[in-house]
Coordinates of C-alpha atoms in Angstrom, one line a residue:
M5 CA -13.7 -3.6 -5.4
H6 CA -13.0 -1.9 -2.1
A7 CA -15.6 -2.5 0.7
S8 CA -16.4 1.2 0.9
E9 CA -17.7 1.0 -2.7
F10 CA -19.8 -2.1 -2.1
N11 CA -23.5 -1.8 -2.9
V12 CA -25.4 -4.9 -1.9
E13 CA -28.4 -4.5 -4.2
K14 CA -26.1 -4.2 -7.3
F15 CA -23.9 -7.1 -6.0
V16 CA -26.8 -9.5 -5.6
D17 CA -28.1 -8.4 -9.0
I18 CA -24.8 -9.8 -10.4
I19 CA -25.2 -13.1 -8.4
E20 CA -28.7 -13.5 -9.8
K21 CA -27.6 -12.7 -13.4
E22 CA -24.7 -15.1 -13.3
N23 CA -25.9 -18.0 -11.2
G24 CA -29.7 -17.6 -10.8
T25 CA -31.4 -19.0 -7.7
I26 CA -28.8 -19.9 -5.0
S27 CA -29.3 -23.2 -3.1
E28 CA -26.0 -23.6 -1.3
V29 CA -23.5 -21.3 0.3
Y30 CA -20.1 -22.5 1.3
F31 CA -17.9 -20.5 3.8
V32 CA -14.3 -21.4 3.3
A33 CA -11.2 -20.1 5.1
C34 CA -8.5 -20.9 7.7
G35 CA -8.0 -19.8 11.3
G36 CA -9.2 -16.3 12.2
S37 CA -10.7 -15.8 8.7
L38 CA -12.8 -18.9 9.2
V39 CA -14.0 -17.5 12.5
D40 CA -15.4 -14.5 10.8
L41 CA -17.6 -16.7 8.6
Y42 CA -19.3 -19.0 11.1
S43 CA -22.2 -16.8 12.2
S44 CA -23.2 -16.2 8.6
C45 CA -23.4 -20.0 8.0
Y46 CA -25.4 -20.3 11.2
F47 CA -27.7 -17.5 10.0
I48 CA -28.5 -19.2 6.7
N49 CA -29.2 -22.6 8.3
R50 CA -31.6 -21.1 10.8
E51 CA -33.4 -18.5 8.7
S52 CA -33.5 -19.6 5.1
S53 CA -35.9 -22.1 3.6
T54 CA -34.3 -22.1 0.1
M55 CA -30.6 -22.2 1.0
T56 CA -28.3 -24.4 3.1
A57 CA -24.8 -23.5 4.2
E58 CA -21.6 -25.2 5.2
W59 CA -18.5 -23.9 7.1
I60 CA -15.4 -25.6 5.9
T61 CA -11.6 -25.3 6.3
S62 CA -9.9 -24.4 3.0
K63 CA -7.9 -27.6 2.6
E64 CA -10.8 -29.8 3.4
F65 CA -12.9 -28.0 0.8
V66 CA -10.2 -28.7 -1.8
L67 CA -9.6 -32.3 -0.9
T68 CA -13.3 -33.3 -0.2
P69 CA -15.4 -30.8 -2.2
P70 CA -19.2 -30.9 -1.5
K71 CA -21.1 -33.0 -4.1
K72 CA -23.6 -30.1 -4.6
L73 CA -21.0 -27.5 -5.4
G74 CA -21.9 -26.0 -8.7
K75 CA -23.9 -23.4 -10.7
H76 CA -26.3 -22.6 -7.9
S77 CA -23.7 -22.3 -5.2
V78 CA -22.0 -19.3 -3.7
V79 CA -18.5 -19.8 -2.3
I80 CA -17.4 -17.2 0.2
I81 CA -13.7 -17.1 0.7
C82 CA -11.7 -15.1 3.3
S83 CA -8.0 -14.6 3.5
H84 CA -6.7 -11.6 5.5
G85 CA -3.3 -11.7 3.8
G86 CA -4.8 -12.9 0.5
N87 CA -2.2 -15.5 -0.4
T88 CA -3.0 -18.4 1.9
K89 CA -2.2 -21.3 -0.5
E90 CA -5.1 -23.6 0.3
T91 CA -7.6 -20.8 0.4
V92 CA -6.6 -19.6 -3.0
E93 CA -6.9 -23.2 -4.2
A94 CA -10.4 -23.4 -2.7
A95 CA -11.5 -20.2 -4.6
E96 CA -10.1 -21.6 -7.9
L97 CA -12.0 -24.8 -7.3
G98 CA -15.2 -22.9 -6.8
V99 CA -14.7 -21.1 -10.1
K100 CA -13.9 -24.4 -11.9
E101 CA -17.2 -25.9 -10.6
G102 CA -19.2 -22.9 -11.8
A103 CA -20.0 -21.4 -8.4
F104 CA -20.2 -17.7 -7.7
V105 CA -17.0 -17.1 -5.8
I106 CA -16.6 -14.1 -3.5
T107 CA -13.2 -13.4 -2.0
Y108 CA -12.5 -11.1 0.9
T109 CA -9.0 -9.9 1.6
H110 CA -7.3 -7.1 3.5
T111 CA -4.4 -7.1 0.9
P112 CA -4.8 -5.3 -2.4
G113 CA -3.0 -7.1 -5.2
S114 CA -2.9 -10.4 -3.4
A115 CA -4.0 -13.7 -5.1
C116 CA -7.5 -13.3 -3.6
D117 CA -7.8 -9.8 -5.1
S118 CA -8.1 -11.2 -8.6
E119 CA -10.4 -10.7 -11.5
K120 CA -11.0 -14.4 -11.5
F121 CA -13.2 -13.9 -8.5
H122 CA -15.7 -11.3 -7.2
A123 CA -13.1 -9.8 -4.9
I124 CA -13.7 -7.3 -2.1
V125 CA -10.8 -5.6 -0.3
Y126 CA -11.6 -4.6 3.3
D127 CA -10.0 -2.3 5.8
W128 CA -9.2 -3.7 9.3
E129 CA -8.6 -0.7 11.5
P130 CA -10.3 0.0 14.9
E131 CA -12.5 2.5 13.2
T132 CA -13.6 0.2 10.3
L133 CA -17.4 -0.2 10.5
Q134 CA -18.9 -3.7 10.8
K135 CA -20.7 -3.2 7.4
D136 CA -17.3 -3.0 5.7
R137 CA -15.8 -6.1 7.4
P138 CA -16.3 -9.7 6.2
L139 CA -18.9 -10.5 8.8
G140 CA -21.0 -7.4 8.0
L141 CA -20.6 -7.8 4.3
N142 CA -21.8 -11.4 4.6
Y143 CA -24.8 -10.4 6.6
S144 CA -25.8 -7.8 4.0
I145 CA -25.4 -10.3 1.1
I146 CA -27.2 -13.1 2.7
N147 CA -30.0 -10.9 4.0
E148 CA -30.6 -9.5 0.5
L149 CA -30.5 -13.0 -1.1
I150 CA -33.0 -14.5 1.3
H151 CA -35.2 -11.4 0.9
R152 CA -35.3 -11.9 -2.8
Q153 CA -35.7 -15.7 -2.8
E154 CA -38.2 -16.0 0.0
P155 CA -41.3 -13.7 0.1
E156 CA -42.1 -14.9 3.7
Y157 CA -38.7 -13.8 5.1
K158 CA -39.3 -11.4 8.1
L159 CA -35.8 -10.3 9.2
Y160 CA -34.8 -8.1 6.3
E161 CA -35.3 -4.7 7.9
G162 CA -34.2 -5.9 11.3
M163 CA -30.9 -7.2 10.0
K164 CA -30.2 -4.0 8.1
D165 CA -30.9 -2.0 11.2
G166 CA -28.7 -4.2 13.3
I167 CA -25.8 -3.9 10.9
T168 CA -26.1 -0.1 11.2
K169 CA -26.5 0.0 15.0
C170 CA -23.9 -2.6 16.2
D171 CA -20.9 -0.3 15.8
A172 CA -22.0 2.1 18.5
I173 CA -23.1 -0.7 20.7
I174 CA -19.7 -2.4 20.5
R175 CA -17.8 0.8 21.1
N176 CA -19.8 1.6 24.2
A177 CA -19.5 -2.0 25.4
T178 CA -15.7 -2.2 25.1
K179 CA -15.4 1.1 27.1
K180 CA -17.7 -0.4 29.8
F181 CA -15.7 -3.6 30.0
Q182 CA -12.2 -2.1 29.8
N183 CA -11.6 -2.2 33.5
K184 CA -13.0 -5.7 33.8
A185 CA -10.6 -6.9 31.1
W186 CA -7.6 -5.2 32.9
N187 CA -8.6 -6.9 36.2
F188 CA -8.9 -10.3 34.5
A189 CA -5.5 -9.9 33.0
E190 CA -4.0 -8.8 36.3
H191 CA -5.2 -12.1 37.9
Y192 CA -4.8 -14.6 35.0
Y193 CA -2.3 -13.4 32.5
N194 CA 0.0 -16.3 33.3
A195 CA -2.8 -18.9 33.8
P196 CA -1.7 -22.5 32.9
F197 CA -5.0 -23.2 31.1
L198 CA -8.2 -21.5 30.2
Y199 CA -11.6 -22.7 29.0
I200 CA -13.7 -20.4 26.8
M201 CA -17.4 -21.1 26.2
A202 CA -20.1 -19.7 23.9
S203 CA -23.3 -20.9 22.2
G204 CA -25.3 -20.4 19.0
S205 CA -24.1 -18.1 16.4
A206 CA -21.4 -16.9 18.8
Y207 CA -19.8 -20.3 19.2
A208 CA -17.0 -19.5 16.8
Q209 CA -16.0 -16.5 18.9
A210 CA -15.0 -18.9 21.7
Y211 CA -13.1 -20.9 19.0
G212 CA -11.4 -17.7 17.7
F213 CA -10.7 -16.3 21.2
A214 CA -8.9 -19.6 22.0
I215 CA -7.0 -20.5 18.8
C216 CA -6.2 -17.0 17.6
S217 CA -6.2 -14.5 20.4
L218 CA -4.6 -16.7 23.1
Q219 CA -2.9 -19.8 21.5
E220 CA -1.5 -17.9 18.5
M221 CA -1.0 -14.4 19.9
Q222 CA -0.2 -15.2 23.5
W223 CA 1.1 -18.8 23.4
M224 CA -1.4 -19.7 26.2
D225 CA -2.9 -23.2 26.5
C226 CA -6.7 -23.1 26.3
C227 CA -9.7 -24.9 25.0
Y228 CA -13.0 -23.7 23.4
L229 CA -16.3 -25.3 24.2
D230 CA -19.9 -25.1 23.1
S231 CA -21.8 -24.1 26.3
A232 CA -24.3 -26.9 25.7
E233 CA -21.5 -29.5 25.3
Y234 CA -20.0 -28.4 28.6
F235 CA -22.4 -30.7 30.3
H236 CA -21.4 -33.7 28.2
G237 CA -18.0 -34.3 29.5
P238 CA -16.0 -31.1 30.1
F239 CA -17.8 -30.0 33.3
E240 CA -16.2 -32.9 35.1
V241 CA -12.9 -30.9 35.4
T242 CA -14.7 -27.9 36.9
D243 CA -13.2 -27.0 40.3
K244 CA -11.8 -24.0 42.3
D245 CA -8.6 -23.9 40.2
H246 CA -9.7 -24.2 36.5
I247 CA -10.4 -20.8 34.8
Y248 CA -13.4 -20.2 32.6
I249 CA -14.5 -17.4 30.3
L250 CA -18.2 -17.6 29.3
L251 CA -19.4 -15.5 26.4
K252 CA -23.1 -15.1 27.4
S253 CA -25.3 -14.4 24.4
V254 CA -28.6 -12.7 24.2
G255 CA -31.3 -14.3 22.0
K256 CA -32.5 -17.8 21.6
T257 CA -29.5 -19.7 23.0
R258 CA -29.1 -17.6 26.1
M259 CA -30.6 -20.3 28.3
I260 CA -27.7 -22.6 27.3
D261 CA -25.2 -20.1 28.6
E262 CA -27.3 -19.4 31.7
R263 CA -27.2 -23.1 32.6
A264 CA -23.4 -23.1 32.3
E265 CA -23.2 -19.9 34.5
V266 CA -25.4 -21.5 37.2
F267 CA -23.0 -24.5 37.3
L268 CA -19.9 -22.2 37.5
N269 CA -21.5 -20.2 40.3
K270 CA -21.9 -23.4 42.3
Y271 CA -18.8 -25.3 41.6
A272 CA -16.1 -23.0 40.2
E273 CA -14.3 -20.0 41.7
K274 CA -12.3 -18.6 38.8
Y275 CA -14.5 -17.5 36.0
E276 CA -15.3 -14.4 33.9
I277 CA -18.8 -13.7 32.5
I278 CA -18.9 -11.4 29.5
D279 CA -22.7 -10.8 29.2
A280 CA -24.1 -9.4 26.0
A281 CA -27.1 -8.3 27.9
D282 CA -24.9 -5.7 29.7
C283 CA -23.8 -4.2 26.4
G284 CA -26.8 -2.4 25.0
M285 CA -27.9 -5.2 22.7
D286 CA -31.6 -4.4 23.4
A287 CA -31.3 -1.7 20.8
I288 CA -31.4 -4.5 18.1
D289 CA -34.6 -6.2 17.1
D290 CA -35.2 -9.4 19.2
S291 CA -35.9 -11.4 16.1
C292 CA -32.3 -11.1 14.9
V293 CA -30.3 -10.0 17.9
D294 CA -28.7 -13.5 18.1
Y295 CA -26.5 -12.8 15.0
F296 CA -24.9 -9.7 16.6
N297 CA -23.4 -11.5 19.5
A298 CA -20.6 -12.6 17.2
P299 CA -19.2 -9.1 16.3
L300 CA -19.6 -8.0 19.9
F301 CA -17.7 -11.0 21.3
Y302 CA -15.0 -10.6 18.7
E303 CA -14.2 -7.1 19.9
M304 CA -14.4 -8.4 23.5
S305 CA -11.7 -11.0 22.7
V306 CA -9.5 -8.2 21.3
L307 CA -10.1 -6.2 24.5
Y308 CA -9.1 -9.1 26.7
R309 CA -6.1 -10.3 24.6
T310 CA -4.7 -6.8 24.6
A311 CA -5.1 -6.5 28.3
I312 CA -3.3 -9.9 28.7
Q313 CA -0.6 -8.8 26.3
N314 CA -0.1 -5.5 28.2
K315 CA 0.4 -7.5 31.4
S316 CA 2.5 -10.4 30.0
G317 CA 4.7 -8.3 27.7
H318 CA 4.2 -10.9 25.0
P319 CA 3.8 -9.0 21.7
L320 CA 0.6 -9.9 19.8
D321 CA 2.6 -10.2 16.5
M322 CA 5.3 -12.4 17.8
R323 CA 5.4 -15.9 16.2
R324 CA 7.5 -19.0 16.6
Y325 CA 6.2 -20.9 13.5
M326 CA 3.6 -18.9 11.5
G327 CA 5.3 -17.3 8.6
V328 CA 8.7 -18.2 10.2
V329 CA 9.3 -21.9 9.3
E330 CA 8.1 -24.3 6.7
Y331 CA 4.8 -26.1 7.5

């Protein structure tokens, strides 16, 4: 199925018919694809009273599968290329154990685009809407599942509204931050080290910004941190020379990021604040706005890595090892 043909009500009908009530959801992938799944895992564990969720790398899922994996589980797999060996193995394990296995891939005809799974092929162009990308598809499925399983659930309409509204918010925000990204790149494109911080459902965007956008695509040394954990060790290296990027969320964990910002204001000199509150997020219902920090900050990471690439001259697609040597 192509994402443009996806109908969440009919899809969840199939889940209910084949697997009944769902009690566990496992989000399984590698690298950037794993990043896309984190906020959905966070969403379930904060908002559902009938389901729990786990976020697991593909090989770990295969080698140490959860004991509860079975008939009442959904396994959500993502592989952009569709042929990542350990991710395909994870999907096959889910089927073997009787779970409802959803595979997302950008590549039609790949191993993940198989009739063995409930496969969804997505586009990944700048104009592709969030509702048609893995993160948005996840939100739609989870929102519908919780709504059907939990009569007391309150976020159903707010989440649907947020999925619809977030594209315009993100487009406007990236335009607003373009010059800021260029200026950051002008000063720090050859920085020896960067720290990237975020909190809550957006934590994996710091992770993805570091390991994918900068380490993989720009060969820059950097570290990702939970903004709360900054104060439990990492803040000891804060000084006028270390460089920080803080992804400052709106919602329930904002105070965590604010605390980090106060410390940076006092003890650091080189830091960048990307504040979701400056991006029009007030258009999304307060009850669920937390979950839309993730797609916003993903696009901000794209904006900043592109600005760095334009300054450094290092092509985003150039690799030393990935897809080049055996590993």
